[in-house]
Amino acid sequence: MNYIDLDVQLNKLKNDEMHISFFVDFAIENIRKEPEVVKEALDKAMKIAQNNKFEFAYSCCLIYIGWYHYYRLETDLAIQNHLLAYNLLLDLDDKKTLMRACNALMSDYLLLGAFDIGIEYGLQAIEMSNTIDDTDMRTRLLINTATAYSLGEYYQSAIDMMNSLLDVQYEISIVDRLLIYNILGEAYYNIEEYTEGYSYSIRALQLIEENNLEYYEPEILLSLAPTEFKLGKYQEAINSFEKAIDKCEKYNNMNTKVNLLLRWAICDISMNQYINAKLKLEDAITEAKKTNSNLILSMLYVQLAKACNLLEQYKDAYEFVEKAREYDKLVYSKNNSLWFAKLNAYKIEEETKVYKELYDKMNTISKIGKSLTTKLNLSDILSSIYYEVKNLLKADCLAVALYNEDEKRLDYELYMENNENFEGWSTLIDDETSIGAFAVRNKVDILINDFDNEYKKYVPEYLLLNKGVEKVPQSLIYCPLIKNGKMLGVITIQNYQKNAYNLQDLSTLDLLVSYIVIAIDNAKLFNEVEFLATHDHLTGTINRREILRLGEANVEANIDNTDLSIIIIDVDFFKLINDKFGHSVGDDVLIQVSKMINEGVRNTDYVGRYGGEEFLLVLPNTNATTAKIIGERIRKNIESYQFVINNKVKTKLSISLGLFEFNNKDISFYEGIKNADLALYRAKELGRNRLIEYRK
């Protein structure tokens, strides 16, 4: 629209408030491809509406200026405009335009991750649409509701809703059909039905090409590129990622660009391209920090920590885990304050007791969630879950199982019944007698209120969680623990009475689960980072820095001059193994040797990889005589062991050992290391495969 046309339309608006429909249609058609032009036109229209006290026209301008901010990821400004429009339209009693405001607010809150608030606005709009003949608006509302389901990881619900839309008798616009295909492509990708998802993404791209809608292309490629990657179409996936990012920059679509970089980085990590992943994540974080997207920043920092882990940059990994936790807290704090603001806008606290109770429960869950996500010890998290859940729901029994992906197994780390803690157990993921395994396999929540008559919907027969009890729970809820598509495990609450739970209880547990999965994932990642910071990545023994720190600490703490010994172990002729069989075989040998060393020491001893093929033992409260017994036991075990190479060649190995006893408190730890090293050198001089104690 040129300036002459704009002036003409603005003059018409001055004389007729209903001419705002021209600006609404113009915004709908152009907000994505020419956002600045649309914003300029709406600003001028809104000024006219203010001057002439056109409240309806003013509300319409607020809605589409809010969309302008939405696409720029300026969520606070988007919500501010949309809430103001919503409240004005309530007073005007214009349900048709009010539906548009609800639809906009739904999108705003979904972008923030406040799914409950967003879905509530969406359902409110859908209810209004039943009384108004506006099929286009109803279609868009259902599309946004399906988006909410998808963001909340209820992918099958999103698929069902979109398939039902495709079956309707009335005409669906090309853009809406495009969005439906995109949601289906995304949902099928997330439930790992990649071929089906690929077909819908290709259909969407065909619509884009046929109708010159290329500004939608990045959103389609956001699903298509990782789907191509999963289907083994690696070069096609790279091409799609590159093309999508170019289009994002062309149309200033930063939200999609950030998500593309995140997904591309995840693909890079799976292909061991950790540096590439790190660079992409750093670029994405730079863009995301320009907005209030705390939810996406949390996801980005989690992946950046993982990349640093794999690059052995453990200090950075730890810092990025902490960053992710900080943004998680901001998300929950933000969601809680936004919920409170919404309640104030409606004045529901005073007017509706039901909503007040819902808010109180949400606030309680938020506080519980914050408490859980501040813990980094997994056992502390699990022990807290039982008591927190009992304060919210009627739970005679509660169990939490963590998913072992390598073993395809659920490990029940927590089982509580009537405040008594029982020993955990494991069950395979394909166990046909486990309802928990069914929930994990199918990624579905399960609600049972009459166990004897309902359990066969899920399993042909059922084994009790606690086989030692006589009383069988009759009401059960199972919720899979899923974070960003990654299966972490399952939680179940159970009650002895029939009909103990309803859908509200399921929703309550689901909401709490959203915090539990973050707490568990953070704890696992923190423990992994903490472990890798002090342990050798190959052998799993203590690394050089940590074993030296422990040794020095033991010497400094040895003020009473009690017994303390160290042993340096070297694998004899290790270089020949590397030269003959290769370094990967050498690594396997070191892993086996370290395992045998660990089997030969006591629980109070420390074993560390000193460097290369050398290991260092720190033996507290141990004199030279006892240390020799330990060292000789290890030496003989290794000498008699047949090492298998490449699953067929068997060979013998030996080790040489240098021992030093700290019987003089004036000797530093590093002097002791030097003396043990001299003893090791002497052992090698004497023909290897022996233990020598240092003597002056």
XYZ file of C-alpha atoms in Angstrom:
696
model
C 0.000 0.000 0.000
C 1.571 3.343 -1.017
C 1.241 6.552 0.982
C -1.505 7.995 -1.300
C -3.649 4.885 -0.804
C -2.991 4.957 2.939
C -4.146 8.589 3.227
C -7.308 7.769 1.287
C -8.144 4.864 3.587
C -7.358 6.881 6.725
C -9.719 9.648 5.598
C -12.471 7.075 5.086
C -11.841 5.787 8.611
C -12.279 9.315 10.042
C -15.796 9.365 8.626
C -16.766 5.738 9.253
C -15.521 3.651 12.203
C -16.558 0.441 10.428
C -13.976 1.167 7.710
C -11.482 -0.330 10.184
C -12.347 -3.611 8.426
C -10.084 -2.484 5.559
C -7.119 -2.231 7.930
C -7.974 -5.584 9.549
C -8.014 -7.323 6.163
C -4.798 -5.554 5.162
C -3.096 -6.686 8.403
C -4.250 -10.302 8.051
C -2.906 -10.483 4.506
C 0.422 -8.705 5.053
C 1.476 -8.948 8.734
C 3.986 -11.731 7.998
C 5.515 -10.557 4.751
C 5.502 -6.762 5.352
C 5.225 -6.290 9.130
C 6.695 -2.761 9.254
C 4.288 -1.473 6.589
C 1.358 -2.979 8.487
C 2.571 -1.494 11.794
C 2.856 1.988 10.265
C -0.685 1.798 8.850
C -2.139 0.510 12.142
C -0.396 3.189 14.207
C -1.997 5.905 12.087
C -5.382 4.193 12.158
C -5.185 3.823 15.943
C -4.417 7.533 16.363
C -7.560 8.385 14.384
C -9.564 5.925 16.497
C -8.276 7.556 19.706
C -9.013 11.081 18.535
C -12.543 10.126 17.476
C -13.209 7.799 20.451
C -13.791 4.840 18.119
C -13.447 2.109 20.770
C -14.202 -0.751 18.376
C -11.674 0.444 15.774
C -9.158 1.094 18.538
C -9.587 -2.507 19.806
C -9.040 -3.899 16.305
C -5.807 -1.914 15.965
C -4.626 -3.223 19.342
C -5.198 -6.826 18.243
C -3.073 -6.586 15.096
C -0.387 -4.367 16.616
C -0.204 -7.101 19.237
C 0.354 -9.640 16.437
C 3.167 -7.455 15.109
C 4.902 -7.698 18.503
C 4.126 -11.435 18.693
C 6.031 -12.178 15.482
C 8.952 -10.113 16.805
C 8.950 -12.233 20.014
C 8.048 -9.126 22.060
C 5.605 -11.122 24.140
C 5.086 -8.589 26.934
C 3.986 -5.939 24.420
C 1.839 -8.489 22.562
C 0.022 -9.500 25.747
C -0.352 -5.867 26.834
C -2.077 -4.932 23.564
C -4.207 -8.081 23.396
C -5.376 -7.862 27.031
C -6.356 -4.216 26.556
C -8.316 -5.138 23.420
C -9.927 -8.060 25.254
C -11.178 -5.887 28.120
C -12.492 -3.160 25.767
C -14.352 -5.737 23.682
C -15.913 -7.275 26.792
C -17.534 -3.909 27.514
C -18.564 -3.505 23.850
C -20.129 -7.012 23.880
C -18.677 -7.771 20.439
C -18.221 -11.517 20.588
C -16.907 -11.918 17.050
C -13.966 -9.563 17.580
C -13.588 -10.763 21.183
C -12.932 -14.233 19.740
C -10.026 -12.741 17.775
C -8.597 -11.240 20.965
C -8.921 -14.621 22.738
C -7.220 -16.334 19.827
C -4.364 -13.798 20.004
C -3.976 -14.213 23.787
C -3.940 -17.966 23.371
C -1.009 -17.656 20.952
C 0.819 -15.212 23.246
C 0.683 -17.464 26.278
C 1.582 -20.579 24.293
C 4.706 -18.793 23.064
C 5.630 -18.138 26.692
C 4.992 -21.750 27.675
C 1.973 -20.826 29.843
C -0.126 -23.582 28.296
C -2.920 -23.616 30.880
C -3.667 -19.910 30.445
C -3.406 -20.071 26.669
C -5.689 -23.085 26.373
C -8.271 -21.455 28.637
C -8.493 -18.432 26.321
C -8.748 -20.792 23.358
C -11.598 -22.794 24.902
C -13.400 -19.562 25.799
C -13.182 -18.461 22.162
C -14.303 -21.868 20.855
C -17.348 -21.715 23.131
C -18.239 -18.279 21.700
C -17.703 -19.563 18.150
C -20.511 -22.090 18.662
C -22.986 -19.198 18.833
C -21.489 -17.193 15.924
C -21.423 -18.197 12.265
C -17.721 -17.643 11.570
C -16.203 -20.870 10.260
C -12.870 -19.207 9.402
C -12.396 -18.017 12.965
C -13.475 -21.362 14.401
C -10.992 -23.133 12.143
C -8.166 -20.843 13.286
C -9.118 -21.398 16.925
C -9.011 -25.171 16.488
C -5.623 -24.845 14.775
C -4.290 -22.873 17.746
C -5.780 -25.401 20.175
C -4.024 -28.203 18.303
C -0.815 -26.154 18.523
C -1.312 -26.023 22.296
C -1.779 -29.789 22.431
C 1.411 -30.222 20.432
C 3.411 -27.831 22.619
C 2.114 -29.667 25.675
C 3.289 -32.929 24.054
C -0.265 -34.282 23.583
C 0.591 -35.066 19.997
C -2.160 -37.609 19.336
C -4.801 -35.108 20.462
C -3.342 -32.567 18.028
C -3.415 -35.141 15.221
C -7.026 -36.136 15.947
C -8.172 -32.504 16.016
C -6.458 -31.638 12.713
C -7.724 -34.767 10.962
C -11.263 -33.904 12.051
C -10.803 -30.418 10.561
C -9.706 -31.909 7.242
C -12.955 -33.913 7.213
C -15.297 -30.898 7.611
C -17.777 -30.057 4.879
C -17.095 -26.312 4.662
C -14.214 -24.790 2.691
C -10.899 -24.331 4.499
C -8.658 -21.486 3.342
C -5.310 -22.288 1.747
C -3.390 -20.718 4.646
C -5.385 -22.692 7.220
C -4.859 -25.928 5.280
C -1.157 -25.108 5.186
C -1.100 -24.646 8.978
C -3.011 -27.910 9.482
C -0.451 -29.819 7.400
C 2.336 -28.184 9.390
C 0.840 -29.222 12.740
C 0.400 -32.793 11.469
C 3.991 -32.878 10.192
C 5.262 -31.627 13.554
C 3.122 -34.006 15.609
C 4.022 -37.094 13.575
C 7.705 -36.131 13.846
C 7.425 -36.008 17.632
C 5.749 -39.419 17.888
C 8.517 -40.784 15.624
C 6.224 -41.576 12.672
C 8.673 -39.849 10.361
C 7.331 -41.069 7.008
C 3.825 -39.790 7.801
C 5.193 -36.477 9.083
C 7.354 -36.108 5.981
C 4.348 -36.543 3.674
C 2.396 -33.743 5.409
C 5.388 -31.371 5.343
C 5.812 -32.011 1.595
C 2.101 -31.273 1.047
C 2.519 -27.998 2.914
C 5.512 -27.030 0.753
C 3.471 -27.760 -2.377
C 0.756 -25.357 -1.170
C 3.418 -22.710 -0.526
C 4.824 -23.085 -4.029
C 1.421 -23.105 -5.730
C 0.151 -20.030 -3.861
C 3.270 -17.870 -3.471
C 3.322 -18.123 0.341
C 7.067 -18.442 0.830
C 7.058 -16.456 4.101
C 5.439 -19.558 5.687
C 8.220 -21.798 4.380
C 10.579 -21.584 7.422
C 7.847 -22.915 9.728
C 7.315 -25.940 7.472
C 11.056 -26.569 7.148
C 11.319 -26.437 10.942
C 9.538 -29.823 10.977
C 10.760 -31.128 7.635
C 14.521 -30.703 8.202
C 14.787 -32.842 11.374
C 12.347 -35.343 9.827
C 14.652 -35.677 6.810
C 17.529 -36.164 9.221
C 15.689 -38.971 11.034
C 14.917 -40.613 7.674
C 18.633 -40.631 6.809
C 18.323 -37.848 4.211
C 21.236 -35.958 5.747
C 22.151 -33.660 2.857
C 18.492 -32.824 2.231
C 18.151 -31.966 5.925
C 21.165 -29.622 5.793
C 19.771 -27.949 2.671
C 16.395 -27.482 4.366
C 17.971 -25.993 7.507
C 20.077 -23.569 5.449
C 17.147 -22.539 3.248
C 14.863 -22.004 6.249
C 17.358 -19.783 8.060
C 17.876 -17.678 4.920
C 14.104 -17.171 4.663
C 13.859 -16.333 8.380
C 16.413 -13.573 7.921
C 14.611 -12.315 4.803
C 11.288 -11.996 6.664
C 12.778 -11.163 10.100
C 11.216 -14.308 11.610
C 13.523 -14.639 14.632
C 11.287 -17.014 16.579
C 11.491 -19.696 13.896
C 15.208 -19.018 13.314
C 15.995 -19.692 16.971
C 14.023 -22.944 16.917
C 15.729 -23.995 13.669
C 19.180 -23.455 15.171
C 18.140 -25.479 18.237
C 16.919 -28.425 16.154
C 19.925 -28.286 13.845
C 22.237 -28.338 16.862
C 20.433 -31.395 18.248
C 21.013 -33.136 14.899
C 24.695 -32.112 15.019
C 25.070 -33.577 18.524
C 23.615 -36.893 17.365
C 26.226 -36.919 14.570
C 29.063 -36.147 17.041
C 29.548 -32.676 15.513
C 29.753 -31.038 18.916
C 31.623 -27.871 17.924
C 29.118 -27.122 15.131
C 26.278 -27.673 17.594
C 27.882 -25.344 20.123
C 28.281 -22.551 17.571
C 24.648 -22.825 16.453
C 23.383 -22.818 20.041
C 25.468 -19.752 20.875
C 23.990 -17.947 17.841
C 20.486 -18.956 18.890
C 21.037 -17.750 22.460
C 22.239 -14.370 21.152
C 18.951 -13.983 19.224
C 16.747 -15.358 21.999
C 18.233 -12.976 24.572
C 16.805 -10.062 22.593
C 13.334 -11.261 23.638
C 11.571 -12.556 26.737
C 11.723 -16.157 25.545
C 12.869 -17.723 28.803
C 11.379 -21.077 27.814
C 13.445 -21.374 24.633
C 16.541 -20.033 26.443
C 16.228 -22.816 29.000
C 16.062 -25.414 26.205
C 19.044 -23.842 24.421
C 21.218 -23.854 27.531
C 20.375 -27.502 28.260
C 21.601 -28.496 24.800
C 24.651 -26.222 25.087
C 25.566 -27.915 28.372
C 25.246 -31.290 26.660
C 27.523 -30.191 23.806
C 30.135 -28.888 26.267
C 29.908 -32.172 28.184
C 30.743 -34.094 25.056
C 33.586 -31.675 24.283
C 34.884 -32.295 27.837
C 34.440 -28.605 28.650
C 33.039 -29.493 32.041
C 33.276 -26.084 33.710
C 31.298 -24.486 30.876
C 28.806 -27.356 30.946
C 28.199 -26.826 34.645
C 27.687 -23.079 34.146
C 25.220 -23.669 31.309
C 23.224 -26.141 33.423
C 22.950 -23.412 36.038
C 21.823 -20.947 33.345
C 19.130 -23.386 32.211
C 17.898 -23.694 35.783
C 17.784 -19.899 36.132
C 15.643 -19.560 33.007
C 13.411 -22.435 34.150
C 12.765 -20.492 37.343
C 11.988 -17.343 35.342
C 9.492 -19.286 33.219
C 7.644 -20.569 36.265
C 7.805 -17.229 38.016
C 6.553 -15.522 34.850
C 3.736 -18.032 34.362
C 2.629 -17.575 37.951
C 2.603 -13.771 37.720
C 0.827 -13.840 34.342
C -1.839 -16.144 35.766
C -2.300 -13.708 38.636
C -2.551 -10.768 36.208
C -5.191 -12.623 34.204
C -7.208 -13.353 37.328
C -7.054 -9.666 38.253
C -8.203 -8.665 34.754
C -11.276 -10.890 35.101
C -11.730 -10.100 38.825
C -12.286 -13.824 39.257
C -10.877 -13.918 42.796
C -13.917 -12.051 44.101
C -16.501 -13.258 41.613
C -15.869 -16.995 41.162
C -14.846 -19.338 43.942
C -14.011 -22.111 41.496
C -11.371 -20.054 39.738
C -9.952 -18.911 43.059
C -9.500 -22.540 44.092
C -7.853 -23.338 40.761
C -5.497 -20.414 41.191
C -4.613 -21.470 44.743
C -3.848 -24.971 43.542
C -1.769 -23.644 40.654
C 0.122 -21.372 43.028
C 0.774 -24.318 45.352
C 2.026 -26.439 42.453
C 4.229 -23.549 41.326
C 5.817 -23.340 44.788
C 6.311 -27.108 44.884
C 7.815 -26.985 41.390
C 10.239 -24.254 42.349
C 11.279 -26.236 45.403
C 11.879 -29.368 43.318
C 13.818 -27.574 40.584
C 16.231 -26.041 43.110
C 17.382 -29.521 44.158
C 20.238 -31.173 42.291
C 20.409 -34.432 44.218
C 18.212 -37.063 42.556
C 17.439 -38.933 45.775
C 16.367 -35.660 47.444
C 14.047 -34.928 44.518
C 12.458 -38.374 44.616
C 11.925 -38.344 48.369
C 10.302 -34.893 48.138
C 7.890 -35.950 45.382
C 5.890 -38.371 47.578
C 5.189 -35.900 50.355
C 4.444 -33.022 47.991
C 2.023 -35.128 45.925
C 0.263 -36.376 49.086
C -0.454 -32.742 49.994
C -2.252 -32.275 46.663
C -3.838 -35.643 45.866
C -5.166 -38.707 47.647
C -2.214 -41.092 47.239
C -1.987 -44.258 49.313
C 0.847 -45.407 47.032
C 3.293 -43.538 44.824
C 6.068 -44.831 42.578
C 8.579 -43.179 40.276
C 10.499 -45.161 37.664
C 13.381 -43.782 35.595
C 13.873 -44.950 32.029
C 17.157 -46.676 31.179
C 17.284 -46.149 27.431
C 20.308 -48.399 26.841
C 18.711 -51.365 28.609
C 15.126 -50.538 27.521
C 14.136 -50.801 31.167
C 12.182 -48.915 33.823
C 14.034 -48.727 37.152
C 11.664 -47.983 40.032
C 13.816 -45.710 42.176
C 10.971 -44.814 44.545
C 8.019 -46.801 45.872
C 6.145 -45.421 48.870
C 3.051 -46.942 50.448
C 1.381 -45.430 53.506
C 4.559 -43.464 54.322
C 6.693 -46.616 54.163
C 9.548 -46.794 51.665
C 9.897 -50.141 49.860
C 12.836 -51.461 47.878
C 12.767 -50.618 44.173
C 12.827 -53.004 41.229
C 13.109 -52.962 37.436
C 10.820 -53.945 34.575
C 11.514 -54.134 30.858
C 9.809 -51.597 28.648
C 8.089 -54.363 26.649
C 6.673 -56.034 29.791
C 3.048 -56.842 28.915
C 2.056 -57.007 32.611
C 3.204 -53.477 33.456
C 0.795 -50.562 33.096
C 3.730 -48.211 33.704
C 5.579 -49.743 30.740
C 2.399 -49.353 28.635
C 2.201 -45.647 29.537
C 5.853 -45.140 28.575
C 5.667 -47.163 25.336
C 2.604 -45.249 24.166
C 3.469 -41.903 25.777
C -0.032 -41.602 27.258
C -1.566 -40.683 30.611
C -3.701 -43.411 32.175
C -6.635 -42.892 34.565
C -8.274 -45.956 36.137
C -11.053 -45.748 38.739
C -12.167 -49.380 38.891
C -9.048 -51.481 38.628
C -10.666 -54.928 38.489
C -12.823 -53.946 35.511
C -10.517 -51.541 33.671
C -6.928 -52.814 33.781
C -7.419 -55.149 30.782
C -7.699 -52.100 28.526
C -3.936 -51.795 28.949
C -2.498 -55.195 29.918
C -3.795 -58.786 29.673
C -2.698 -59.465 33.243
C -1.250 -57.280 35.970
C 1.442 -57.741 38.580
C 1.173 -55.673 41.753
C 3.811 -53.008 42.243
C 4.325 -54.215 45.794
C 3.794 -57.970 45.796
C 3.913 -58.097 49.597
C 0.579 -56.360 50.134
C -2.833 -57.945 50.278
C -4.842 -54.844 49.384
C -5.030 -53.936 45.690
C -5.346 -50.216 44.751
C -8.546 -49.577 42.802
C -7.829 -46.068 41.482
C -4.600 -45.384 39.573
C -3.044 -42.551 37.565
C 0.071 -43.035 35.421
C 1.858 -40.090 33.799
C 4.933 -40.510 31.581
C 7.825 -38.203 32.443
C 8.754 -36.538 29.134
C 10.912 -33.444 28.591
C 11.429 -31.996 25.117
C 10.406 -35.317 23.588
C 12.897 -37.270 25.712
C 11.445 -40.077 27.841
C 12.674 -39.856 31.444
C 10.349 -42.356 33.130
C 6.874 -42.611 34.663
C 5.092 -41.617 37.880
C 2.038 -43.330 39.327
C -0.260 -42.480 42.229
C -2.732 -45.060 43.536
C -5.607 -45.210 45.997
C -7.314 -48.199 47.602
C -10.811 -46.744 46.978
C -12.697 -46.828 43.683
C -13.403 -43.533 41.878
C -10.794 -41.693 43.914
C -9.521 -39.604 40.976
C -11.022 -37.378 38.282
C -9.724 -35.501 35.249
C -8.880 -32.508 37.432
C -6.592 -34.750 39.511
C -4.955 -35.985 36.315
C -4.436 -32.376 35.187
C -2.960 -31.502 38.587
C -0.479 -34.350 38.394
C 0.325 -33.476 34.772
C 1.117 -29.911 35.803
C 3.330 -31.095 38.640
C 5.027 -33.513 36.235
C 6.104 -30.526 34.122
C 8.248 -29.468 37.096
C 9.320 -32.992 38.050
C 10.815 -33.717 34.618
C 12.853 -30.504 34.752
C 14.121 -31.341 38.233
C 15.052 -34.924 37.256
C 16.675 -33.876 33.986
C 18.663 -31.115 35.698
C 19.796 -33.480 38.448
C 20.893 -36.148 35.965
C 22.749 -33.611 33.861
C 24.305 -32.002 36.953
C 25.423 -35.395 38.270
C 26.859 -36.248 34.869
C 28.740 -32.954 34.685
C 29.933 -33.332 38.273
C 31.092 -36.898 37.587
C 32.904 -35.990 34.366
C 34.605 -33.048 36.072
C 36.337 -35.446 38.499
C 36.548 -38.715 36.556
C 38.419 -39.990 33.536
C 36.060 -40.177 30.547
C 37.593 -43.451 29.273
C 38.060 -45.653 32.321
C 35.588 -44.085 34.731
C 38.277 -43.887 37.421
C 39.170 -40.621 39.148
C 40.997 -38.298 36.757
C 44.530 -36.950 37.263
C 43.509 -33.624 38.781
C 41.129 -35.217 41.278
C 43.449 -38.051 42.377
C 46.247 -35.527 42.964
C 43.849 -33.330 44.939
C 42.711 -36.281 47.066
C 46.266 -37.431 47.628
C 47.421 -33.995 48.678
C 44.411 -33.590 50.975
C 45.160 -36.933 52.648
C 48.789 -35.974 53.256
C 47.850 -32.551 54.650
C 45.185 -34.100 56.887
C 47.640 -36.704 58.177
C 48.697 -34.576 61.166
C 48.951 -37.600 63.449
C 51.476 -39.191 61.074
C 49.254 -42.280 60.618
C 49.984 -44.798 57.891
C 49.538 -43.603 54.307
C 50.887 -45.181 51.113
C 50.693 -44.563 47.381
C 51.343 -46.862 44.402
C 51.997 -45.874 40.790
C 51.061 -48.598 38.297
C 52.261 -48.764 34.691
C 51.054 -51.247 32.043
C 54.138 -52.995 30.632
C 54.817 -52.688 26.886
C 51.547 -50.834 26.348
C 52.957 -49.003 23.338
C 53.312 -52.328 21.514
C 49.566 -52.945 21.892
C 48.748 -49.545 20.394
C 51.232 -50.029 17.553
C 50.082 -53.559 16.723
C 46.315 -53.347 17.240
C 45.494 -49.628 17.202
C 44.473 -47.072 19.810
C 40.863 -48.259 20.087
C 42.114 -51.677 21.245
C 44.517 -49.896 23.589
C 41.557 -48.030 25.071
C 39.688 -51.309 25.619
C 42.732 -52.759 27.402
C 42.972 -49.728 29.697
C 39.295 -50.083 30.560
C 39.798 -53.743 31.499
C 42.966 -52.978 33.501
C 41.252 -50.178 35.436
C 38.361 -52.512 36.248
C 40.761 -55.130 37.653
C 42.613 -52.505 39.686
C 39.317 -51.333 41.192
C 38.401 -54.932 42.022
C 41.715 -55.343 43.867
C 41.447 -52.361 46.212
C 39.293 -51.635 49.269
C 36.334 -49.262 49.596
C 38.525 -46.770 51.466
C 41.181 -46.604 48.722
C 41.322 -44.191 45.790
C 42.143 -45.219 42.208
C 42.922 -42.597 39.572
C 44.250 -42.467 36.039
C 47.579 -40.685 36.403
C 48.267 -40.329 32.683
C 48.381 -42.533 29.580
C 48.745 -46.131 30.784
C 49.640 -45.125 34.362
C 47.340 -45.342 37.385
C 47.809 -43.892 40.868
C 46.543 -45.524 44.071
C 46.139 -43.504 47.276
C 45.813 -45.862 50.249
C 44.811 -44.112 53.518
C 45.602 -45.829 56.853
C 47.861 -48.252 55.016
C 51.510 -49.035 55.774
C 53.966 -50.391 53.221
C 53.384 -54.010 54.251
C 49.629 -53.834 53.624
C 50.155 -51.771 50.484
C 52.428 -54.503 49.101
C 49.688 -57.089 49.673
C 47.196 -54.930 47.766
C 49.654 -54.197 44.963
C 50.718 -57.820 44.608
C 47.100 -58.955 44.505
C 46.422 -56.585 41.603
C 49.661 -57.560 39.808
C 48.944 -61.300 40.040
C 45.328 -60.896 38.923
C 46.413 -59.001 35.808
C 49.306 -61.376 35.133
C 46.998 -64.406 35.133
C 44.194 -62.763 33.135
C 43.704 -63.430 29.427
C 42.870 -60.164 27.643
C 40.635 -60.651 24.596
C 41.438 -58.374 21.648
C 39.021 -57.813 18.755
C 36.807 -60.605 20.134
C 39.293 -63.300 19.121
C 42.989 -62.710 19.972
C 43.920 -63.567 23.555
C 47.021 -62.078 25.103
C 48.727 -61.727 28.460
C 49.731 -58.459 30.089
C 51.722 -57.440 33.116
C 52.138 -54.311 35.199
C 54.983 -52.697 37.108
C 54.354 -50.943 40.426
C 56.229 -48.322 42.452
C 55.283 -47.973 46.135
C 55.988 -45.207 48.627
C 54.969 -44.988 52.296
C 54.618 -41.568 53.955
C 56.296 -42.304 57.274
C 57.754 -38.826 57.587
C 55.318 -35.961 58.031
C 57.779 -33.474 56.529
C 57.501 -35.091 53.084
C 54.991 -33.421 50.738
C 52.616 -35.414 48.597
C 54.423 -34.440 45.403
C 57.754 -35.564 46.880
C 56.040 -38.861 47.607
C 54.861 -39.062 43.980
C 58.436 -38.478 42.835
C 59.700 -41.280 45.098
C 57.000 -43.728 43.940
C 57.933 -42.886 40.362
C 61.593 -43.684 41.102
C 60.511 -47.047 42.549
C 58.448 -47.713 39.400
C 61.469 -46.894 37.232
C 63.519 -49.365 39.280
C 60.854 -52.072 38.778
C 61.116 -51.607 35.026
C 64.914 -51.742 35.177
C 64.711 -55.090 36.978
C 62.617 -56.656 34.217
C 59.069 -55.331 34.828
C 56.086 -57.307 36.214
C 57.047 -56.583 39.804
C 56.393 -54.236 42.734
C 59.269 -52.196 44.174
C 59.070 -50.100 47.348
C 61.035 -46.848 47.417
C 63.992 -46.914 49.761
C 66.675 -44.273 50.146
